[in-house]
mmCIF file of C-alpha atoms in Angstrom:
data_model
loop_
_atom_site.group_PDB
_atom_site.id
_atom_site.type_symbol
_atom_site.label_atom_id
_atom_site.label_comp_id
_atom_site.label_asym_id
_atom_site.label_seq_id
_atom_site.Cartn_x
_atom_site.Cartn_y
_atom_site.Cartn_z
ATOM 1 C CA MET A 1 -24.836 12.502 -36.384
ATOM 2 C CA ARG A 2 -21.238 11.666 -35.679
ATOM 3 C CA SER A 3 -20.083 8.066 -35.819
ATOM 4 C CA PRO A 4 -19.157 6.702 -32.377
ATOM 5 C CA PHE A 5 -16.215 4.835 -33.917
ATOM 6 C CA ILE A 6 -14.402 7.885 -35.303
ATOM 7 C CA ILE A 7 -11.951 9.686 -33.006
ATOM 8 C CA SER A 8 -12.404 13.390 -33.609
ATOM 9 C CA ARG A 9 -10.160 16.307 -32.817
ATOM 10 C CA LEU A 10 -12.467 17.229 -29.947
ATOM 11 C CA ASP A 11 -12.028 13.746 -28.498
ATOM 12 C CA ARG A 12 -8.269 14.135 -28.555
ATOM 13 C CA TYR A 13 -8.545 17.641 -27.086
ATOM 14 C CA VAL A 14 -10.685 16.553 -24.115
ATOM 15 C CA PHE A 15 -8.722 13.332 -23.621
ATOM 16 C CA GLY A 16 -5.460 15.295 -23.519
ATOM 17 C CA GLN A 17 -6.787 17.547 -20.776
ATOM 18 C CA LEU A 18 -8.023 14.538 -18.823
ATOM 19 C CA ALA A 19 -4.723 12.706 -19.183
ATOM 20 C CA LEU A 20 -2.690 15.739 -18.108
ATOM 21 C CA GLY A 21 -4.964 16.429 -15.151
ATOM 22 C CA LEU A 22 -4.926 12.783 -14.085
ATOM 23 C CA ALA A 23 -1.140 12.642 -14.191
ATOM 24 C CA VAL A 24 -0.761 15.843 -12.161
ATOM 25 C CA ALA A 25 -3.429 14.908 -9.612
ATOM 26 C CA THR A 26 -2.134 11.361 -9.157
ATOM 27 C CA VAL A 27 1.473 12.449 -8.748
ATOM 28 C CA GLY A 28 0.491 15.194 -6.314
ATOM 29 C CA LEU A 29 -1.694 12.995 -4.122
ATOM 30 C CA VAL A 30 0.789 10.119 -4.185
ATOM 31 C CA ALA A 31 3.575 12.495 -3.154
ATOM 32 C CA LEU A 32 1.451 13.840 -0.310
ATOM 33 C CA ILE A 33 0.549 10.354 0.944
ATOM 34 C CA TRP A 34 4.154 9.233 0.526
ATOM 35 C CA LEU A 35 5.388 12.114 2.685
ATOM 36 C CA THR A 36 2.866 11.435 5.443
ATOM 37 C CA GLN A 37 3.411 7.674 5.465
ATOM 38 C CA SER A 38 7.198 7.791 5.164
ATOM 39 C CA LEU A 39 7.610 9.869 8.332
ATOM 40 C CA ARG A 40 7.333 6.697 10.431
ATOM 41 C CA PHE A 41 10.402 5.278 8.682
ATOM 42 C CA ILE A 42 12.635 8.331 9.095
ATOM 43 C CA GLN A 43 13.481 7.460 12.692
ATOM 44 C CA LEU A 44 14.316 3.903 11.644
ATOM 45 C CA ILE A 45 16.729 5.149 8.983
ATOM 46 C CA ILE A 46 18.323 7.745 11.266
ATOM 47 C CA GLN A 47 18.785 5.320 14.151
ATOM 48 C CA ARG A 48 20.361 2.749 11.857
ATOM 49 C CA GLY A 49 22.587 5.319 10.149
ATOM 50 C CA LEU A 50 21.503 4.251 6.674
ATOM 51 C CA SER A 51 21.770 6.330 3.523
ATOM 52 C CA PRO A 52 18.889 8.328 1.973
ATOM 53 C CA PHE A 53 18.897 5.921 -0.962
ATOM 54 C CA VAL A 54 17.832 3.129 1.388
ATOM 55 C CA PHE A 55 15.004 5.341 2.667
ATOM 56 C CA VAL A 56 13.837 6.113 -0.887
ATOM 57 C CA HIS A 57 14.045 2.450 -1.856
ATOM 58 C CA LEU A 58 12.125 1.323 1.218
ATOM 59 C CA THR A 59 9.311 3.857 0.936
ATOM 60 C CA GLY A 60 9.260 3.656 -2.856
ATOM 61 C CA LEU A 61 8.021 0.075 -2.594
ATOM 62 C CA LEU A 62 4.816 1.458 -1.070
ATOM 63 C CA LEU A 63 4.019 3.757 -4.015
ATOM 64 C CA PRO A 64 2.106 1.168 -6.116
ATOM 65 C CA SER A 65 -0.286 0.559 -3.227
ATOM 66 C CA PHE A 66 -0.888 4.309 -2.914
ATOM 67 C CA VAL A 67 -1.644 4.619 -6.629
ATOM 68 C CA ALA A 68 -4.061 1.675 -6.561
ATOM 69 C CA VAL A 69 -6.018 3.237 -3.691
ATOM 70 C CA ILE A 70 -6.293 6.821 -4.979
ATOM 71 C CA LEU A 71 -6.664 6.154 -8.719
ATOM 72 C CA PRO A 72 -10.499 5.878 -8.673
ATOM 73 C CA ILE A 73 -10.722 9.110 -6.664
ATOM 74 C CA THR A 74 -8.305 11.030 -8.888
ATOM 75 C CA VAL A 75 -10.166 9.970 -12.045
ATOM 76 C CA PHE A 76 -13.404 11.239 -10.495
ATOM 77 C CA ILE A 77 -11.841 14.554 -9.449
ATOM 78 C CA VAL A 78 -10.175 15.171 -12.817
ATOM 79 C CA THR A 79 -13.301 14.250 -14.787
ATOM 80 C CA MET A 80 -15.468 16.595 -12.782
ATOM 81 C CA PHE A 81 -12.923 19.407 -12.953
ATOM 82 C CA VAL A 82 -12.308 19.179 -16.713
ATOM 83 C CA TYR A 83 -15.966 18.907 -17.719
ATOM 84 C CA THR A 84 -16.997 21.651 -15.290
ATOM 85 C CA ARG A 85 -14.399 23.917 -16.866
ATOM 86 C CA LEU A 86 -15.661 23.002 -20.342
ATOM 87 C CA THR A 87 -19.154 23.960 -19.218
ATOM 88 C CA ALA A 88 -18.026 27.255 -17.724
ATOM 89 C CA ASP A 89 -16.113 28.155 -20.899
ATOM 90 C CA ARG A 90 -19.188 27.314 -23.061
ATOM 91 C CA GLU A 91 -17.196 24.663 -24.878
ATOM 92 C CA LEU A 92 -19.847 22.041 -24.164
ATOM 93 C CA VAL A 93 -22.423 24.349 -25.756
ATOM 94 C CA VAL A 94 -20.349 24.448 -28.931
ATOM 95 C CA MET A 95 -19.941 20.656 -28.926
ATOM 96 C CA ARG A 96 -23.685 20.139 -28.587
ATOM 97 C CA ALA A 97 -24.382 22.726 -31.275
ATOM 98 C CA SER A 98 -22.146 20.750 -33.636
ATOM 99 C CA GLY A 99 -24.388 17.699 -33.156
ATOM 100 C CA MET A 100 -22.521 15.798 -30.439
ATOM 101 C CA SER A 101 -24.691 13.893 -27.985
ATOM 102 C CA ASP A 102 -23.880 13.501 -24.317
ATOM 103 C CA GLY A 103 -22.610 10.006 -25.062
ATOM 104 C CA LEU A 104 -20.083 11.342 -27.570
ATOM 105 C CA ILE A 105 -19.078 14.168 -25.249
ATOM 106 C CA ALA A 106 -18.502 11.691 -22.433
ATOM 107 C CA ARG A 107 -16.499 9.332 -24.640
ATOM 108 C CA PRO A 108 -12.998 10.730 -23.766
ATOM 109 C CA ALA A 109 -13.700 10.399 -20.030
ATOM 110 C CA ILE A 110 -15.043 6.867 -20.488
ATOM 111 C CA ALA A 111 -11.920 5.949 -22.465
ATOM 112 C CA MET A 112 -9.730 7.403 -19.709
ATOM 113 C CA ALA A 113 -11.710 5.470 -17.098
ATOM 114 C CA ALA A 114 -11.326 2.241 -19.097
ATOM 115 C CA LEU A 115 -7.541 2.683 -19.291
ATOM 116 C CA SER A 116 -7.437 3.493 -15.574
ATOM 117 C CA MET A 117 -9.452 0.342 -14.849
ATOM 118 C CA ILE A 118 -6.863 -1.748 -16.677
ATOM 119 C CA ALA A 119 -4.038 -0.031 -14.787
ATOM 120 C CA CYS A 120 -5.849 -0.510 -11.474
ATOM 121 C CA SER A 121 -6.409 -4.213 -12.218
ATOM 122 C CA ILE A 122 -2.728 -4.735 -13.021
ATOM 123 C CA LEU A 123 -1.759 -2.961 -9.815
ATOM 124 C CA ASN A 124 -4.197 -4.928 -7.642
ATOM 125 C CA VAL A 125 -3.454 -8.348 -9.096
ATOM 126 C CA TRP A 126 0.306 -8.267 -9.693
ATOM 127 C CA VAL A 127 2.220 -5.105 -8.842
ATOM 128 C CA VAL A 128 0.946 -4.231 -5.349
ATOM 129 C CA PRO A 129 1.313 -7.736 -3.794
ATOM 130 C CA ALA A 130 4.822 -8.089 -5.226
ATOM 131 C CA SER A 131 5.913 -4.624 -4.043
ATOM 132 C CA LEU A 132 4.491 -5.145 -0.543
ATOM 133 C CA HIS A 133 6.250 -8.515 -0.322
ATOM 134 C CA ASP A 134 9.554 -6.896 -1.282
ATOM 135 C CA PHE A 135 8.861 -4.111 1.215
ATOM 136 C CA SER A 136 8.383 -6.600 4.066
ATOM 137 C CA LYS A 137 11.574 -8.458 3.177
ATOM 138 C CA PHE A 138 13.587 -5.233 2.925
ATOM 139 C CA GLU A 139 12.185 -3.865 6.198
ATOM 140 C CA PHE A 140 12.963 -7.183 7.911
ATOM 141 C CA GLN A 141 16.508 -6.992 6.595
ATOM 142 C CA ILE A 142 16.944 -3.449 7.901
ATOM 143 C CA ARG A 143 15.443 -4.100 11.324
ATOM 144 C CA ASN A 144 17.061 -7.489 11.848
ATOM 145 C CA LYS A 145 20.271 -7.937 9.900
ATOM 146 C CA VAL A 146 21.463 -4.345 9.537
ATOM 147 C CA ALA A 147 20.399 -3.165 12.987
ATOM 148 C CA ALA A 148 22.832 -5.316 14.913
ATOM 149 C CA PHE A 149 25.826 -3.850 13.083
ATOM 150 C CA LEU A 150 24.968 -0.387 14.399
ATOM 151 C CA LEU A 151 24.996 -0.925 18.152
ATOM 152 C CA GLU A 152 25.278 2.325 20.076
ATOM 153 C CA PRO A 153 27.487 2.483 23.182
ATOM 154 C CA GLY A 154 25.572 2.964 26.411
ATOM 155 C CA VAL A 155 22.217 2.007 24.835
ATOM 156 C CA PHE A 156 20.197 -1.163 25.277
ATOM 157 C CA THR A 157 19.503 -2.142 21.668
ATOM 158 C CA PRO A 158 16.575 -4.566 21.095
ATOM 159 C CA ILE A 159 17.061 -6.852 18.116
ATOM 160 C CA PRO A 160 14.134 -8.772 16.576
ATOM 161 C CA GLY A 161 14.166 -12.323 17.829
ATOM 162 C CA HIS A 162 14.019 -11.577 21.621
ATOM 163 C CA ILE A 163 17.597 -10.371 22.009
ATOM 164 C CA THR A 164 18.772 -7.210 23.766
ATOM 165 C CA VAL A 165 22.392 -6.058 23.452
ATOM 166 C CA TYR A 166 24.288 -3.511 25.529
ATOM 167 C CA ILE A 167 27.865 -2.384 24.898
ATOM 168 C CA GLN A 168 29.834 -0.062 27.106
ATOM 169 C CA SER A 169 32.111 1.348 24.413
ATOM 170 C CA ARG A 170 33.512 0.821 20.954
ATOM 171 C CA ASP A 171 37.110 1.710 20.075
ATOM 172 C CA LYS A 172 38.522 3.000 16.788
ATOM 173 C CA HIS A 173 39.207 -0.576 15.630
ATOM 174 C CA SER A 174 35.476 -1.481 15.990
ATOM 175 C CA VAL A 175 36.190 -3.675 19.023
ATOM 176 C CA LEU A 176 33.299 -3.779 21.482
ATOM 177 C CA HIS A 177 33.975 -3.516 25.222
ATOM 178 C CA GLY A 178 31.747 -4.367 28.179
ATOM 179 C CA ILE A 179 29.156 -6.498 26.389
ATOM 180 C CA LEU A 180 25.891 -7.679 27.914
ATOM 181 C CA ILE A 181 23.424 -9.807 25.934
ATOM 182 C CA GLU A 182 19.984 -10.839 27.157
ATOM 183 C CA ASP A 183 18.967 -13.880 25.088
ATOM 184 C CA SER A 184 15.283 -14.881 25.424
ATOM 185 C CA ARG A 185 14.945 -16.909 22.249
ATOM 186 C CA GLN A 186 14.332 -20.106 24.210
ATOM 187 C CA LYS A 187 10.979 -19.800 25.947
ATOM 188 C CA GLY A 188 11.252 -20.230 29.714
ATOM 189 C CA GLN A 189 15.066 -20.391 29.583
ATOM 190 C CA PRO A 190 16.440 -16.837 29.273
ATOM 191 C CA ALA A 191 20.193 -16.467 29.358
ATOM 192 C CA THR A 192 22.455 -13.566 30.255
ATOM 193 C CA ILE A 193 25.792 -13.406 28.454
ATOM 194 C CA LEU A 194 28.639 -11.194 29.647
ATOM 195 C CA ALA A 195 31.887 -10.624 27.787
ATOM 196 C CA ARG A 196 34.906 -8.399 28.193
ATOM 197 C CA THR A 197 35.398 -7.737 24.458
ATOM 198 C CA GLY A 198 33.840 -8.736 21.162
ATOM 199 C CA ARG A 199 33.584 -7.951 17.491
ATOM 200 C CA LEU A 200 30.688 -8.004 15.062
ATOM 201 C CA VAL A 201 31.102 -10.277 12.048
ATOM 202 C CA ALA A 202 28.863 -11.158 9.112
ATOM 203 C CA GLY A 203 27.319 -14.613 9.303
ATOM 204 C CA PRO A 204 25.264 -16.614 6.815
ATOM 205 C CA ASN A 205 21.955 -15.390 8.315
ATOM 206 C CA GLY A 206 23.099 -11.931 9.346
ATOM 207 C CA PRO A 207 25.218 -10.334 12.053
ATOM 208 C CA GLU A 208 27.072 -12.442 14.623
ATOM 209 C CA VAL A 209 29.132 -11.283 17.579
ATOM 210 C CA LEU A 210 32.409 -12.985 18.434
ATOM 211 C CA LEU A 211 32.782 -12.760 22.224
ATOM 212 C CA ARG A 212 35.983 -13.204 24.223
ATOM 213 C CA ASP A 213 36.572 -13.726 27.945
ATOM 214 C CA GLY A 214 33.033 -13.986 29.176
ATOM 215 C CA SER A 215 30.376 -16.118 30.819
ATOM 216 C CA ARG A 216 26.880 -17.385 30.143
ATOM 217 C CA GLU A 217 24.453 -17.369 33.064
ATOM 218 C CA GLN A 218 21.225 -19.333 32.922
ATOM 219 C CA ILE A 219 18.776 -20.652 35.527
ATOM 220 C CA ASP A 220 17.921 -24.327 35.234
ATOM 221 C CA PRO A 221 14.093 -24.503 35.038
ATOM 222 C CA LYS A 222 14.027 -27.927 36.732
ATOM 223 C CA THR A 223 16.298 -27.295 39.717
ATOM 224 C CA GLY A 224 16.167 -23.502 39.900
ATOM 225 C CA ARG A 225 19.942 -23.338 40.196
ATOM 226 C CA LEU A 226 22.048 -20.751 38.431
ATOM 227 C CA ASN A 227 24.380 -22.327 35.907
ATOM 228 C CA VAL A 228 27.432 -20.294 34.944
ATOM 229 C CA LEU A 229 29.517 -21.265 31.937
ATOM 230 C CA SER A 230 32.780 -19.410 31.380
ATOM 231 C CA PHE A 231 34.312 -19.210 27.927
ATOM 232 C CA ARG A 232 37.358 -17.761 26.245
ATOM 233 C CA ARG A 233 35.683 -17.507 22.850
ATOM 234 C CA ASN A 234 32.020 -17.746 21.873
ATOM 235 C CA LEU A 235 30.071 -16.925 18.699
ATOM 236 C CA ILE A 236 26.498 -15.652 19.161
ATOM 237 C CA ASP A 237 24.074 -15.282 16.243
ATOM 238 C CA LEU A 238 22.178 -12.014 16.645
ATOM 239 C CA ALA A 239 20.014 -12.322 13.542
ATOM 240 C CA GLN A 240 16.595 -13.837 13.524
ATOM 241 C CA SER A 241 16.663 -16.666 11.038
ATOM 242 C CA SER A 242 14.739 -15.898 7.893
ATOM 243 C CA THR A 243 13.746 -19.555 7.511
ATOM 244 C CA ALA A 244 10.781 -19.218 9.822
ATOM 245 C CA THR A 245 9.732 -16.034 8.078
ATOM 246 C CA ASP A 246 9.913 -17.648 4.649
ATOM 247 C CA GLN A 247 7.899 -20.671 5.803
ATOM 248 C CA ALA A 248 5.218 -18.589 7.518
ATOM 249 C CA ALA A 249 2.034 -17.731 5.668
ATOM 250 C CA PRO A 250 2.244 -14.442 3.766
ATOM 251 C CA LYS A 251 0.179 -11.471 4.808
ATOM 252 C CA THR A 252 -3.140 -11.003 3.050
ATOM 253 C CA SER A 253 -1.888 -7.891 1.263
ATOM 254 C CA GLU A 254 1.218 -9.734 0.017
ATOM 255 C CA ALA A 255 -0.445 -12.953 -1.156
ATOM 256 C CA THR A 256 -0.936 -13.541 -4.867
ATOM 257 C CA ILE A 257 -4.335 -14.128 -6.442
ATOM 258 C CA TRP A 258 -3.573 -17.840 -6.707
ATOM 259 C CA GLN A 259 -2.653 -18.013 -3.013
ATOM 260 C CA LEU A 260 -5.803 -16.118 -2.044
ATOM 261 C CA PHE A 261 -8.057 -18.483 -3.980
ATOM 262 C CA HIS A 262 -6.080 -21.609 -2.999
ATOM 263 C CA PRO A 263 -4.668 -21.032 0.524
ATOM 264 C CA ASN A 264 -2.554 -23.681 2.185
ATOM 265 C CA PRO A 265 -4.820 -25.422 4.763
ATOM 266 C CA ALA A 266 -1.786 -26.173 6.934
ATOM 267 C CA GLN A 267 -0.978 -22.466 7.289
ATOM 268 C CA ILE A 268 -4.335 -20.704 6.962
ATOM 269 C CA PRO A 269 -7.197 -21.418 9.421
ATOM 270 C CA PRO A 270 -10.796 -21.459 8.104
ATOM 271 C CA ALA A 271 -11.618 -17.989 9.457
ATOM 272 C CA THR A 272 -8.627 -16.495 7.671
ATOM 273 C CA ARG A 273 -9.458 -18.402 4.499
ATOM 274 C CA ARG A 274 -12.739 -16.495 4.287
ATOM 275 C CA LYS A 275 -10.834 -13.228 4.498
ATOM 276 C CA TRP A 276 -8.440 -14.366 1.777
ATOM 277 C CA HIS A 277 -11.296 -15.364 -0.522
ATOM 278 C CA ALA A 278 -12.975 -11.996 -0.044
ATOM 279 C CA GLU A 279 -9.665 -10.197 -0.638
ATOM 280 C CA ALA A 280 -9.202 -12.039 -3.939
ATOM 281 C CA TRP A 281 -12.588 -10.924 -5.217
ATOM 282 C CA ARG A 282 -12.021 -7.403 -3.903
ATOM 283 C CA ARG A 283 -8.862 -7.094 -5.994
ATOM 284 C CA LEU A 284 -10.689 -8.274 -9.102
ATOM 285 C CA LEU A 285 -13.841 -6.183 -8.663
ATOM 286 C CA THR A 286 -12.751 -2.868 -7.146
ATOM 287 C CA PRO A 287 -11.289 -1.545 -10.453
ATOM 288 C CA PHE A 288 -14.923 -1.148 -11.577
ATOM 289 C CA GLU A 289 -15.108 1.708 -9.080
ATOM 290 C CA VAL A 290 -13.094 3.799 -11.532
ATOM 291 C CA MET A 291 -15.862 3.622 -14.144
ATOM 292 C CA SER A 292 -18.577 4.126 -11.528
ATOM 293 C CA TYR A 293 -17.027 7.281 -10.095
ATOM 294 C CA THR A 294 -16.325 8.642 -13.578
ATOM 295 C CA LEU A 295 -19.928 8.188 -14.717
ATOM 296 C CA VAL A 296 -21.182 9.814 -11.502
ATOM 297 C CA ALA A 297 -19.079 12.886 -12.357
ATOM 298 C CA LEU A 298 -20.250 12.895 -15.986
ATOM 299 C CA LEU A 299 -23.889 12.568 -14.985
ATOM 300 C CA ALA A 300 -23.569 15.438 -12.520
ATOM 301 C CA VAL A 301 -21.955 17.772 -15.058
ATOM 302 C CA LEU A 302 -23.745 16.863 -18.283
ATOM 303 C CA ARG A 303 -27.262 16.503 -16.855
ATOM 304 C CA SER A 304 -27.276 19.539 -14.565
ATOM 305 C CA PRO A 305 -28.693 22.840 -15.834
ATOM 306 C CA PHE A 306 -26.186 25.594 -16.374
ATOM 307 C CA ARG A 307 -27.045 27.722 -13.371
ATOM 308 C CA ARG A 308 -24.430 28.756 -10.863
ATOM 309 C CA GLN A 309 -26.286 27.838 -7.662
ATOM 310 C CA SER A 310 -27.959 24.652 -8.895
ATOM 311 C CA GLY A 311 -24.711 23.528 -10.586
ATOM 312 C CA ILE A 312 -22.790 23.836 -7.333
ATOM 313 C CA ILE A 313 -25.478 21.858 -5.507
ATOM 314 C CA VAL A 314 -25.372 19.063 -8.091
ATOM 315 C CA LEU A 315 -21.559 18.872 -7.999
ATOM 316 C CA ALA A 316 -21.572 18.833 -4.202
ATOM 317 C CA GLY A 317 -24.140 16.048 -4.350
ATOM 318 C CA ALA A 318 -21.869 14.071 -6.676
ATOM 319 C CA VAL A 319 -18.948 14.466 -4.263
ATOM 320 C CA LEU A 320 -21.077 13.354 -1.325
ATOM 321 C CA GLY A 321 -22.371 10.449 -3.387
ATOM 322 C CA VAL A 322 -18.856 9.228 -4.164
ATOM 323 C CA MET A 323 -17.886 9.608 -0.509
ATOM 324 C CA ALA A 324 -20.892 7.488 0.419
ATOM 325 C CA LEU A 325 -19.876 4.856 -2.166
ATOM 326 C CA VAL A 326 -16.344 4.752 -0.735
ATOM 327 C CA ALA A 327 -17.672 4.275 2.798
ATOM 328 C CA LEU A 328 -20.176 1.675 1.595
ATOM 329 C CA GLY A 329 -17.405 -0.199 -0.227
ATOM 330 C CA ILE A 330 -15.292 -0.349 2.924
ATOM 331 C CA GLY A 331 -18.250 -1.685 4.900
ATOM 332 C CA VAL A 332 -19.098 -4.294 2.267
ATOM 333 C CA ASP A 333 -15.466 -5.466 2.128
ATOM 334 C CA SER A 334 -15.475 -5.975 5.888
ATOM 335 C CA LEU A 335 -18.820 -7.785 5.738
ATOM 336 C CA ALA A 336 -17.687 -10.063 2.887
ATOM 337 C CA ALA A 337 -14.526 -10.963 4.812
ATOM 338 C CA ARG A 338 -16.716 -12.365 7.592
ATOM 339 C CA GLN A 339 -19.418 -13.878 5.388
ATOM 340 C CA ASN A 340 -18.311 -14.951 1.898
ATOM 341 C CA ALA A 341 -21.970 -15.118 0.852
ATOM 342 C CA MET A 342 -21.858 -11.311 0.738
ATOM 343 C CA ILE A 343 -19.088 -11.224 -1.876
ATOM 344 C CA PRO A 344 -21.573 -10.381 -4.713
ATOM 345 C CA LEU A 345 -22.247 -7.119 -2.875
ATOM 346 C CA ILE A 346 -18.677 -6.081 -3.713
ATOM 347 C CA PHE A 347 -19.586 -6.212 -7.410
ATOM 348 C CA VAL A 348 -22.902 -4.429 -6.805
ATOM 349 C CA VAL A 349 -21.236 -1.546 -4.968
ATOM 350 C CA ALA A 350 -18.298 -1.339 -7.401
ATOM 351 C CA ALA A 351 -20.104 -1.710 -10.744
ATOM 352 C CA GLY A 352 -23.732 -0.919 -9.878
ATOM 353 C CA PRO A 353 -23.346 2.887 -9.986
ATOM 354 C CA ALA A 354 -21.676 2.615 -13.406
ATOM 355 C CA LEU A 355 -24.660 0.739 -14.832
ATOM 356 C CA VAL A 356 -27.214 3.130 -13.324
ATOM 357 C CA CYS A 357 -25.368 6.309 -14.297
ATOM 358 C CA GLY A 358 -24.625 4.956 -17.771
ATOM 359 C CA VAL A 359 -28.326 4.349 -18.432
ATOM 360 C CA LEU A 360 -29.287 7.786 -17.119
ATOM 361 C CA LEU A 361 -26.555 9.469 -19.144
ATOM 362 C CA LEU A 362 -27.495 7.864 -22.439
ATOM 363 C CA ARG A 363 -31.262 8.122 -21.967
ATOM 364 C CA GLY A 364 -32.805 10.918 -23.985
ATOM 365 C CA ALA A 365 -31.180 14.202 -24.886
ATOM 366 C CA ARG A 366 -31.951 16.681 -22.146
ATOM 367 C CA TYR A 367 -29.401 19.392 -22.617
ATOM 368 C CA ALA A 368 -28.663 21.982 -19.975
ATOM 369 C CA ARG A 369 -29.474 25.527 -20.934
ATOM 370 C CA ALA A 370 -28.132 28.725 -19.514
ATOM 371 C CA GLN A 371 -30.576 30.962 -17.720
ATOM 372 C CA PRO A 372 -30.975 34.241 -19.619
ATOM 373 C CA ALA A 373 -29.369 37.190 -17.955
#
């Protein structure tokens, strides 16, 4: 009997195939998801006239969240593929003939799953919230601060913060002509600002427009009269102040573990606090799905008899089983967000299959045998 504490050449051989397959599958799926998700930002980049580097930077901040979501699935796919190929090439038969039990044969995949669990935990707890927070700040900067500098002549350009700007033309010296600004930042007191010329300048909070020879028209809500104020020079801030954004509560996906467990009562209502508490436990417990899906794949391959038709049925059953676990996990997460008493179900769904499959895999020594031709 081989010692379970000695790393053999076969362990390194199988682990190398798993690592290579996991890297290729993860990169391929992440690239596919990145392409599909980044299409919604192409129009934003084109309309703003920004460089491709800005597009790559913006969408690149979403990559950690993609990896955290697909990592359990890619580990399952790679484990099933590698061990199915080992079975088809009779390599598992040789390993068993040399005295290796199913537990020793499964050891490289379990080691890969353990490393993936650690990576998934780091992504869920630290990397993904930080990257999504940076993504929101960068997107806000593009939509709010950068957008106003790229006003198109003859187009009504909405700017975040309830402002719409129209310019008739722009000359070669970047002077704006025929300016109309609809300012609705004050609720119930919209104002229309007209100016003959103007120029965009950089202010402390973002873009500002320096208007010349214009007027500000506003209806008095008390009297209903139209007040017209003429000016020779006026400076209008087009950027939405980031102070309110910084003081607002972060999104659930951007909050840290500490914020999720200890939300600010002044910012987070009780109903949202339940969602935050469930999200904190979800981040901590969902990495166990990696081990669960891996052991489902190992159980399907190592415990199924080596027959073409029955093997395909068992593998298809494993795929359907993992799909059912994914759907069940989504439902349990939603249920726990409404009722925190259901949070233990997150652990049951995430780690329960690993315990069950681990016991079945290590129980006895029922080896699959090929049907004689």
